[in-house]
Amino acid sequence: MSVTNLNEIDKADVLVAGLRKHPKEVEAIGITTDALNRLEEAAKALRQKDAEVDELRRQANKKAHENMDLIADLKAQMLVMRKAVKGHYPQYEWIKYGVLDKR
């Protein structure tokens, strides 16, 4: 959970708890129980969505690492094949085998 979101959720929870302790006073200044319930639900929804975002970040990070492993494997395989071509054929023939490198 992001620190910013966590701080805001905590502030909302503390605010709701404090206001609920003084229902008559806060109603007199226009803060209804319904408004407190909406604020509480908003904090709950943010907590849930933030957890979902964290899970998606973990999944994306895992996929990115898998992708890096795949590209490393791809490059290693290509290196072996390019070296084989370069070791057996003169440079002017490399292109016909798909080796675009130059020495």
C-alpha positions in Angstrom: 0.0 0.0 0.0 1.3 3.4 -0.9 2.3 5.5 2.1 0.2 8.5 0.9 -2.9 6.3 0.6 -2.3 4.7 3.9 -1.9 8.0 5.6 -5.1 9.3 4.1 -7.0 6.2 5.1 -5.6 6.4 8.7 -6.6 10.1 8.9 -10.2 9.3 7.6 -10.5 6.5 10.2 -9.4 8.7 13.0 -11.7 11.5 11.9 -14.7 9.2 11.6 -13.9 7.7 15.0 -13.6 11.1 16.6 -16.7 12.5 15.0 -18.8 9.4 16.0 -17.9 10.0 19.6 -19.8 13.3 19.5 -22.9 12.7 17.4 -25.1 15.6 18.6 -22.3 18.2 18.4 -21.3 17.2 14.8 -24.9 17.0 13.6 -25.4 20.5 14.8 -22.6 21.7 12.4 -24.0 19.7 9.5 -22.1 16.4 9.6 -24.6 13.6 9.4 -24.3 10.0 10.2 -24.9 9.3 6.5 -21.9 11.5 5.7 -19.7 9.6 8.2 -20.8 6.3 6.7 -19.9 7.5 3.2 -16.5 8.6 4.4 -15.9 5.3 6.1 -17.0 3.4 2.9 -14.7 5.6 0.8 -11.7 4.7 3.1 -12.6 1.1 2.9 -12.9 1.2 -0.9 -9.5 2.9 -1.2 -7.9 0.3 1.1 -9.3 -2.5 -1.1 -8.4 -0.9 -4.4 -4.9 -0.1 -3.1 -4.4 -3.7 -2.1 -5.5 -4.7 -5.7 -3.0 -2.3 -7.2 -0.2 -3.7 -5.0 -1.1 -7.2 -6.2 -1.0 -6.1 -9.8 2.4 -4.5 -9.2 3.7 -7.7 -7.8 2.4 -9.6 -10.8 3.8 -7.1 -13.2 7.2 -7.2 -11.5 7.2 -11.0 -11.7 6.3 -10.9 -15.4 9.1 -8.3 -16.0 11.6 -10.6 -14.3 10.4 -13.5 -16.4 10.7 -11.4 -19.5 14.3 -10.4 -18.6 15.2 -14.1 -18.1 13.7 -14.9 -21.5 15.6 -12.2 -23.3 18.8 -13.2 -21.6 18.2 -16.8 -22.8 17.4 -15.6 -26.3 20.6 -13.5 -26.5 22.7 -16.4 -25.2 21.3 -18.7 -27.9 21.9 -16.1 -30.7 25.5 -15.5 -29.5 26.3 -19.2 -29.7 24.9 -19.4 -33.3 26.6 -16.2 -34.4 29.9 -17.4 -33.0 29.5 -20.6 -34.9 28.9 -18.8 -38.2 31.7 -16.3 -37.6 34.1 -19.1 -36.8 33.4 -21.1 -39.9 32.7 -18.5 -42.7 34.5 -15.4 -43.9 32.9 -12.1 -42.9 31.5 -11.3 -46.3 29.3 -14.5 -46.1 27.9 -13.9 -42.6 25.0 -11.9 -44.0 23.6 -14.8 -46.0 23.3 -16.7 -42.6 21.5 -13.8 -41.0 24.5 -12.6 -39.0 24.5 -8.8 -39.3 27.4 -8.1 -37.0 30.7 -6.8 -38.1 34.0 -7.4 -36.4 
